[in-house]
Amino acid sequence: MTPHIIQCDFSNKKDFVYFVYSRNKITWCNDKGKGVLQNGGFIIFDCNKPFKYEFHIETDIVCFLLPKSFLCVGKNVFVNNIVSIKNTRYDDILIELILGLFNYDNQVKVKLAAITSLLAIALYENDVVNLVTKSESEFKKMTNLIRMNIGNSELCLNFIASELHMSKSKAQKVFYKNGTSFRIVLNNLE
């Protein structure tokens, strides 16, 4: 199949975001970076910079512009002017609502409010998932470092934090987020 490449420059619409949803693989890039959602999902572009995206199956793409003020999320949500949301539990509902915008009825404001609310929730959940994944990754590194230094007389929380280039309080938080402490992990590994 020939890919469809869409190039966009909405620099005259700086107060807007551009949504793209695909049920299949979609790639994108702008001057700050590039990415891919292998199994589809939402991509939200900040219209401050030109961007492009590529997809293969035309019937599985939905895209639209929306004023930033409609999306109730913090200003720092956009990393490199792009946000991607992988397979949320709201995908089917969002697509139904988005496609429903094209039905000319008096429910447009209600549908827009529902869409933007669900997208804001999905953005929040996406960030929470990424934070948990990062915490779990840090915890594994800390546990491996303890295991490798079990006989080291300098092994303590400060040692672990220093080796992983983090503060002692940050190291404590990582243990806490994973339901344990340095001392408990050490005791379990000895």
Coordinates of N, CA and C in Angstrom, one line a residue:
M1 N 0.8 -1.2 0.0 CA 0.0 0.0 0.0 C 0.9 1.3 0.0
T2 N 0.4 2.2 -0.7 CA 1.2 3.5 -0.8 C 0.8 4.3 0.5
P3 N 1.8 4.8 1.2 CA 1.5 5.6 2.4 C 0.9 7.0 2.0
H4 N 0.0 7.5 2.9 CA -0.5 8.8 2.7 C 0.3 9.7 3.6
I5 N 0.9 10.8 3.1 CA 1.7 11.7 3.8 C 1.0 13.0 3.9
I6 N 0.7 13.5 5.0 CA 0.0 14.8 5.2 C 1.0 15.8 5.9
Q7 N 1.2 16.9 5.2 CA 2.1 17.9 5.7 C 1.2 19.1 6.1
C8 N 1.4 19.6 7.3 CA 0.6 20.7 7.9 C 1.4 21.8 8.4
D9 N 0.9 23.0 8.1 CA 1.5 24.2 8.6 C 0.4 25.1 9.1
F10 N 0.1 25.1 10.3 CA -1.0 25.9 10.9 C -0.4 27.0 11.7
S11 N 0.7 27.6 11.3 CA 1.4 28.6 12.2 C 0.5 29.8 12.3
N12 N -0.5 30.0 11.5 CA -1.4 31.1 11.7 C -2.5 30.8 12.7
K13 N -2.5 29.5 13.2 CA -3.5 29.1 14.2 C -2.8 28.6 15.5
K14 N -1.9 29.5 16.0 CA -1.1 29.1 17.2 C -1.9 28.8 18.4
D15 N -3.2 29.2 18.5 CA -4.0 28.9 19.6 C -4.8 27.6 19.5
F16 N -4.4 26.8 18.5 CA -5.1 25.5 18.2 C -4.2 24.3 18.4
V17 N -4.8 23.2 18.6 CA -4.1 21.9 18.5 C -4.8 21.1 17.4
Y18 N -4.0 20.2 16.8 CA -4.5 19.4 15.7 C -4.5 17.9 16.2
F19 N -5.6 17.3 16.2 CA -5.7 15.9 16.6 C -5.7 14.9 15.4
V20 N -5.0 13.9 15.6 CA -5.1 12.8 14.6 C -5.3 11.5 15.4
Y21 N -6.2 10.7 14.9 CA -6.4 9.4 15.5 C -6.3 8.3 14.4
S22 N -5.6 7.3 14.7 CA -5.5 6.1 13.7 C -5.7 4.8 14.5
R23 N -6.4 3.9 13.9 CA -6.5 2.6 14.5 C -5.3 1.7 14.1
N24 N -4.5 2.2 13.2 CA -3.4 1.4 12.7 C -2.1 2.3 12.9
K25 N -1.0 1.7 12.4 CA 0.3 2.4 12.5 C 0.3 3.8 11.9
I26 N 0.9 4.7 12.7 CA 1.0 6.1 12.2 C 2.3 6.6 12.6
T27 N 3.0 7.3 11.7 CA 4.3 8.0 12.1 C 4.1 9.5 11.9
W28 N 5.0 10.2 12.6 CA 4.9 11.7 12.5 C 6.3 12.3 12.7
C29 N 6.4 13.5 12.3 CA 7.7 14.2 12.6 C 7.4 15.7 12.5
N30 N 8.2 16.5 13.2 CA 8.3 17.9 13.1 C 9.8 18.3 13.3
D31 N 10.0 19.6 13.4 CA 11.4 20.0 13.5 C 12.1 19.6 14.8
K32 N 11.3 19.1 15.8 CA 11.9 18.7 17.1 C 12.1 17.2 17.3
G33 N 11.4 16.4 16.4 CA 11.6 15.0 16.6 C 10.6 14.2 15.7
K34 N 10.6 12.9 16.0 CA 9.7 12.0 15.2 C 9.3 10.9 16.1
G35 N 8.3 10.2 15.7 CA 7.8 9.0 16.5 C 6.9 8.2 15.7
V36 N 6.5 7.1 16.3 CA 5.6 6.1 15.7 C 4.7 5.5 16.8
L37 N 3.4 5.3 16.4 CA 2.5 4.5 17.2 C 2.2 3.3 16.4
Q38 N 2.8 2.2 16.8 CA 2.7 0.9 16.0 C 1.3 0.4 15.9
N39 N 0.6 0.6 17.0 CA -0.8 0.0 17.0 C -1.9 1.1 17.0
G40 N -1.5 2.3 16.5 CA -2.5 3.4 16.5 C -2.6 4.1 17.8
G41 N -3.4 5.1 17.8 CA -3.7 5.9 19.0 C -3.9 7.4 18.5
F42 N -3.8 8.3 19.5 CA -4.0 9.7 19.3 C -2.7 10.4 19.2
I43 N -2.5 11.4 18.3 CA -1.4 12.3 18.3 C -2.0 13.7 18.4
I44 N -1.5 14.5 19.2 CA -2.0 15.9 19.4 C -0.8 16.8 19.1
F45 N -0.9 17.6 18.0 CA 0.1 18.5 17.6 C -0.2 19.9 18.1
D46 N 0.7 20.6 18.6 CA 0.6 22.0 18.9 C 0.8 22.7 17.6
C47 N 0.0 23.6 17.2 CA 0.1 24.2 15.9 C 1.1 25.3 15.8
N48 N 2.0 25.4 16.8 CA 3.0 26.4 16.7 C 4.1 26.1 15.6
K49 N 4.3 24.9 15.3 CA 5.3 24.5 14.3 C 4.7 23.6 13.2
P50 N 5.3 23.6 12.0 CA 4.8 22.7 11.0 C 5.1 21.2 11.4
F51 N 4.3 20.3 10.9 CA 4.5 18.9 11.2 C 4.0 18.1 10.0
K52 N 4.3 16.8 10.0 CA 3.7 15.9 9.0 C 3.5 14.5 9.7
Y53 N 2.5 13.8 9.1 CA 2.3 12.4 9.6 C 2.0 11.6 8.4
E54 N 2.2 10.3 8.6 CA 2.0 9.3 7.5 C 1.2 8.1 8.0
F55 N 0.3 7.6 7.2 CA -0.5 6.5 7.5 C -0.8 5.7 6.3
H56 N -1.3 4.5 6.4 CA -1.5 3.6 5.2 C -3.0 3.3 4.9
I57 N -3.8 3.3 5.9 CA -5.2 2.9 5.7 C -6.1 4.2 5.9
E58 N -6.6 4.8 4.9 CA -7.3 6.0 5.0 C -8.5 6.0 5.8
T59 N -9.3 4.9 5.8 CA -10.6 4.9 6.5 C -10.4 4.9 8.0
D60 N -9.2 4.6 8.5 CA -9.0 4.5 9.9 C -8.4 5.8 10.5
I61 N -8.5 6.9 9.8 CA -7.9 8.2 10.3 C -9.0 9.2 10.5
V62 N -8.9 9.8 11.7 CA -9.8 11.0 12.0 C -8.9 12.1 12.4
C63 N -9.1 13.3 11.9 CA -8.3 14.5 12.3 C -9.2 15.7 12.3
F64 N -8.8 16.6 13.3 CA -9.5 17.9 13.4 C -8.7 18.9 14.2
L65 N -9.1 20.2 14.0 CA -8.5 21.3 14.8 C -9.4 21.6 15.9
L66 N -8.8 22.0 17.0 CA -9.5 22.4 18.2 C -8.8 23.5 18.9
P67 N -9.5 24.5 19.4 CA -8.9 25.6 20.2 C -8.2 25.0 21.4
K68 N -7.0 25.5 21.7 CA -6.3 25.0 22.9 C -7.1 25.3 24.2
S69 N -7.9 26.3 24.2 CA -8.7 26.6 25.4 C -9.7 25.6 25.7
F70 N -10.1 24.7 24.7 CA -11.0 23.7 24.9 C -10.4 22.5 25.6
L71 N -9.1 22.4 25.5 CA -8.4 21.2 26.1 C -7.8 21.7 27.5
C72 N -8.5 21.3 28.5 CA -8.1 21.8 29.9 C -6.9 21.0 30.5
V73 N -5.7 21.2 29.9 CA -4.5 20.6 30.5 C -3.5 21.7 30.6
G74 N -2.4 21.4 31.3 CA -1.3 22.3 31.6 C -0.6 22.7 30.3
K75 N 0.1 23.9 30.3 CA 0.8 24.3 29.2 C 2.0 23.4 28.8
N76 N 2.5 22.7 29.8 CA 3.7 21.9 29.6 C 3.4 20.5 29.2
V77 N 2.2 20.3 28.7 CA 1.8 18.9 28.3 C 2.5 18.6 27.0
F78 N 2.7 19.6 26.1 CA 3.3 19.3 24.8 C 4.8 19.3 24.9
V79 N 5.3 18.1 24.6 CA 6.8 17.9 24.6 C 7.2 17.9 23.1
N80 N 8.1 18.8 22.8 CA 8.5 19.0 21.3 C 7.2 19.2 20.5
N81 N 6.3 19.9 21.0 CA 5.0 20.3 20.3 C 4.2 19.1 19.9
I82 N 4.4 17.9 20.4 CA 3.6 16.7 20.1 C 3.3 16.0 21.4
V83 N 2.1 15.4 21.4 CA 1.8 14.5 22.5 C 1.2 13.3 21.8
S84 N 1.6 12.1 22.3 CA 0.9 10.9 21.7 C 0.3 10.1 22.9
I85 N -0.9 9.5 22.6 CA -1.6 8.8 23.6 C -1.9 7.4 22.9
K86 N -1.3 6.4 23.5 CA -1.4 5.0 23.0 C -2.6 4.3 23.6
N87 N -3.4 3.8 22.7 CA -4.5 2.9 23.1 C -5.1 3.2 24.4
T88 N -6.0 4.1 24.5 CA -6.7 4.4 25.8 C -7.9 3.6 25.9
R89 N -8.5 3.5 27.0 CA -9.8 2.8 27.2 C -10.9 3.6 26.6
Y90 N -10.6 4.9 26.2 CA -11.7 5.8 25.7 C -11.7 5.9 24.2
D91 N -10.8 5.2 23.5 CA -10.7 5.3 22.0 C -12.0 5.2 21.3
D92 N -12.7 4.1 21.6 CA -14.0 3.9 20.9 C -15.0 5.0 21.1
I93 N -15.1 5.4 22.4 CA -16.0 6.5 22.7 C -15.6 7.8 22.1
L94 N -14.3 8.1 22.1 CA -13.8 9.3 21.5 C -14.1 9.3 20.0
I95 N -13.8 8.3 19.3 CA -14.1 8.2 17.9 C -15.5 8.4 17.6
E96 N -16.4 7.7 18.3 CA -17.8 7.9 18.1 C -18.3 9.3 18.3
L97 N -17.8 10.0 19.4 CA -18.1 11.4 19.6 C -17.5 12.3 18.5
I98 N -16.3 12.0 18.1 CA -15.7 12.9 17.0 C -16.4 12.7 15.7
L99 N -16.8 11.5 15.4 CA -17.5 11.3 14.1 C -18.9 11.9 14.3
G100 N -19.5 11.9 15.5 CA -20.8 12.5 15.8 C -20.8 14.0 15.6
L101 N -19.6 14.7 15.6 CA -19.5 16.1 15.4 C -20.0 16.5 14.0
F102 N -19.9 15.5 13.1 CA -20.2 15.8 11.7 C -21.7 15.7 11.4
N103 N -22.5 15.2 12.4 CA -23.9 15.1 12.4 C -24.4 16.5 12.8
Y104 N -25.2 17.1 11.9 CA -25.6 18.5 12.2 C -26.8 18.5 13.2
D105 N -26.5 18.6 14.5 CA -27.5 18.6 15.5 C -27.1 19.7 16.5
N106 N -27.9 19.8 17.5 CA -27.7 20.9 18.5 C -26.8 20.4 19.7
Q107 N -26.1 19.3 19.5 CA -25.3 18.7 20.6 C -23.8 18.9 20.4
V108 N -23.4 19.8 19.5 CA -22.0 20.0 19.2 C -21.2 20.4 20.4
K109 N -21.7 21.4 21.2 CA -21.0 21.9 22.4 C -20.9 20.7 23.4
V110 N -21.9 19.9 23.6 CA -21.8 18.8 24.6 C -20.8 17.8 24.1
K111 N -20.8 17.5 22.8 CA -19.9 16.5 22.3 C -18.4 17.0 22.4
L112 N -18.2 18.3 22.1 CA -16.9 18.9 22.2 C -16.4 18.8 23.7
A113 N -17.3 19.1 24.6 CA -17.0 19.1 26.0 C -16.6 17.7 26.4
A114 N -17.3 16.7 26.0 CA -17.0 15.3 26.3 C -15.7 14.8 25.7
I115 N -15.5 15.2 24.4 CA -14.2 14.9 23.7 C -13.0 15.4 24.5
T116 N -13.1 16.7 24.8 CA -11.9 17.4 25.4 C -11.7 16.9 26.8
S117 N -12.8 16.6 27.5 CA -12.7 16.0 28.9 C -12.0 14.6 28.8
L118 N -12.5 13.8 27.9 CA -11.9 12.4 27.8 C -10.4 12.5 27.4
L119 N -10.1 13.4 26.4 CA -8.7 13.6 26.0 C -7.8 14.1 27.2
A120 N -8.4 15.0 27.9 CA -7.6 15.5 29.1 C -7.3 14.4 30.1
I121 N -8.3 13.5 30.3 CA -8.2 12.4 31.2 C -7.2 11.4 30.6
A122 N -7.2 11.1 29.3 CA -6.3 10.2 28.7 C -4.9 10.8 28.8
L123 N -4.7 12.1 28.6 CA -3.4 12.7 28.7 C -2.8 12.5 30.1
Y124 N -3.7 12.7 31.1 CA -3.3 12.6 32.5 C -2.9 11.1 32.8
E125 N -3.7 10.2 32.4 CA -3.5 8.8 32.6 C -2.2 8.4 31.9
N126 N -2.0 8.9 30.7 CA -0.7 8.6 29.9 C 0.5 9.0 30.7
D127 N 0.5 10.2 31.3 CA 1.6 10.7 32.1 C 1.8 9.9 33.3
V128 N 0.7 9.5 34.0 CA 0.8 8.7 35.2 C 1.4 7.3 34.8
V129 N 1.0 6.7 33.7 CA 1.6 5.4 33.3 C 3.1 5.6 33.0
N130 N 3.4 6.7 32.4 CA 4.9 6.9 32.1 C 5.7 7.1 33.4
L131 N 5.1 7.8 34.3 CA 5.8 8.0 35.6 C 5.9 6.7 36.4
V132 N 4.9 5.8 36.4 CA 5.0 4.5 37.0 C 6.0 3.7 36.4
T133 N 6.1 3.7 35.1 CA 7.0 2.9 34.3 C 8.5 3.3 34.7
K134 N 8.7 4.6 34.7 CA 10.0 5.2 35.1 C 10.4 4.8 36.5
S135 N 9.4 4.9 37.4 CA 9.7 4.5 38.8 C 10.0 3.0 38.9
E136 N 9.3 2.2 38.2 CA 9.6 0.7 38.2 C 11.0 0.5 37.6
S137 N 11.4 1.2 36.6 CA 12.7 1.0 36.0 C 13.8 1.4 36.9
E138 N 13.6 2.5 37.6 CA 14.6 3.0 38.6 C 14.7 2.0 39.8
F139 N 13.5 1.4 40.2 CA 13.5 0.5 41.3 C 14.3 -0.8 40.9
K140 N 14.2 -1.2 39.6 CA 14.9 -2.4 39.2 C 16.4 -2.1 39.2
K141 N 16.8 -0.9 38.7 CA 18.2 -0.6 38.8 C 18.7 -0.6 40.2
M142 N 17.9 0.0 41.1 CA 18.4 0.1 42.5 C 18.5 -1.3 43.1
T143 N 17.5 -2.2 42.8 CA 17.6 -3.6 43.3 C 18.8 -4.3 42.8
N144 N 19.1 -4.2 41.5 CA 20.3 -4.8 40.9 C 21.6 -4.3 41.5
L145 N 21.6 -3.0 41.8 CA 22.8 -2.4 42.4 C 23.0 -2.9 43.8
I146 N 22.0 -3.1 44.5 CA 22.1 -3.6 45.9 C 22.6 -5.1 45.8
R147 N 22.0 -5.8 44.9 CA 22.4 -7.2 44.7 C 23.9 -7.4 44.3
M148 N 24.3 -6.5 43.4 CA 25.7 -6.5 43.0 C 26.7 -6.1 44.1
N149 N 26.2 -5.3 45.1 CA 27.1 -4.7 46.1 C 26.8 -5.3 47.5
I150 N 26.2 -6.5 47.5 CA 25.7 -7.0 48.8 C 26.9 -7.2 49.8
G151 N 28.1 -7.4 49.4 CA 29.2 -7.6 50.3 C 30.0 -6.3 50.5
N152 N 29.6 -5.2 49.9 CA 30.3 -3.9 50.0 C 30.0 -3.3 51.3
S153 N 31.0 -2.9 52.1 CA 30.8 -2.3 53.4 C 30.2 -0.9 53.3
E154 N 30.3 -0.3 52.1 CA 29.8 1.1 51.9 C 28.3 1.1 51.5
L155 N 27.7 -0.1 51.3 CA 26.4 -0.2 50.8 C 25.4 0.4 51.8
C156 N 24.8 1.5 51.4 CA 23.7 2.2 52.1 C 22.9 3.0 51.1
L157 N 21.9 3.6 51.6 CA 21.0 4.4 50.7 C 21.7 5.5 50.0
N158 N 22.6 6.2 50.7 CA 23.4 7.2 50.1 C 24.3 6.7 48.9
F159 N 24.8 5.5 49.1 CA 25.7 4.9 48.1 C 24.8 4.6 46.9
I160 N 23.6 4.0 47.0 CA 22.7 3.7 45.9 C 22.3 5.0 45.2
A161 N 21.9 6.0 45.9 CA 21.5 7.2 45.3 C 22.7 7.8 44.5
S162 N 23.9 7.9 45.1 CA 25.0 8.4 44.5 C 25.4 7.7 43.2
E163 N 25.3 6.4 43.2 CA 25.7 5.6 42.0 C 24.7 5.8 40.9
L164 N 23.4 6.1 41.2 CA 22.4 6.3 40.2 C 22.1 7.7 39.9
H165 N 23.0 8.6 40.5 CA 22.9 10.0 40.2 C 21.6 10.6 40.6
M166 N 21.1 10.3 41.8 CA 19.9 10.9 42.3 C 20.1 11.3 43.8
S167 N 19.2 12.1 44.3 CA 19.3 12.4 45.7 C 18.8 11.3 46.6
K168 N 19.2 11.4 47.9 CA 18.8 10.3 48.8 C 17.3 10.3 49.0
S169 N 16.6 11.5 49.0 CA 15.2 11.6 49.1 C 14.5 11.0 47.9
K170 N 15.1 11.2 46.7 CA 14.5 10.7 45.5 C 14.6 9.1 45.5
A171 N 15.7 8.6 46.0 CA 15.9 7.2 46.1 C 14.8 6.6 47.1
Q172 N 14.6 7.3 48.2 CA 13.6 6.9 49.2 C 12.2 6.8 48.5
K173 N 11.9 7.9 47.7 CA 10.6 7.9 47.1 C 10.4 6.8 46.1
V174 N 11.5 6.4 45.4 CA 11.4 5.3 44.5 C 11.0 4.0 45.2
F175 N 11.7 3.7 46.3 CA 11.4 2.6 47.2 C 10.0 2.6 47.6
Y176 N 9.6 3.8 48.1 CA 8.2 4.0 48.7 C 7.2 3.7 47.6
K177 N 7.4 4.3 46.4 CA 6.4 4.1 45.3 C 6.3 2.6 44.9
N178 N 7.3 1.8 45.2 CA 7.3 0.4 45.0 C 6.9 -0.4 46.2
G179 N 6.4 0.2 47.2 CA 5.9 -0.4 48.4 C 6.9 -1.1 49.3
T180 N 8.1 -0.5 49.4 CA 9.2 -1.1 50.2 C 10.2 0.0 50.6
S181 N 11.3 -0.4 51.2 CA 12.3 0.5 51.6 C 13.7 -0.1 51.3
F182 N 14.7 0.7 51.4 CA 16.1 0.2 51.1 C 16.4 -1.0 52.1
R183 N 16.1 -0.8 53.4 CA 16.4 -1.8 54.4 C 15.7 -3.1 54.1
I184 N 14.4 -3.0 53.7 CA 13.6 -4.3 53.5 C 14.2 -5.0 52.3
V185 N 14.6 -4.3 51.2 CA 15.2 -4.9 50.0 C 16.5 -5.5 50.4
L186 N 17.3 -4.8 51.1 CA 18.6 -5.3 51.6 C 18.5 -6.6 52.4
N187 N 17.5 -6.6 53.3 CA 17.3 -7.8 54.2 C 16.8 -9.0 53.4
N188 N 16.0 -8.7 52.4 CA 15.5 -9.8 51.5 C 16.5 -10.4 50.6
L189 N 17.5 -9.6 50.3 CA 18.6 -10.1 49.4 C 19.8 -10.7 50.1
E190 N 19.9 -10.5 51.4 CA 21.0 -11.0 52.2 C 20.8 -12.5 52.5

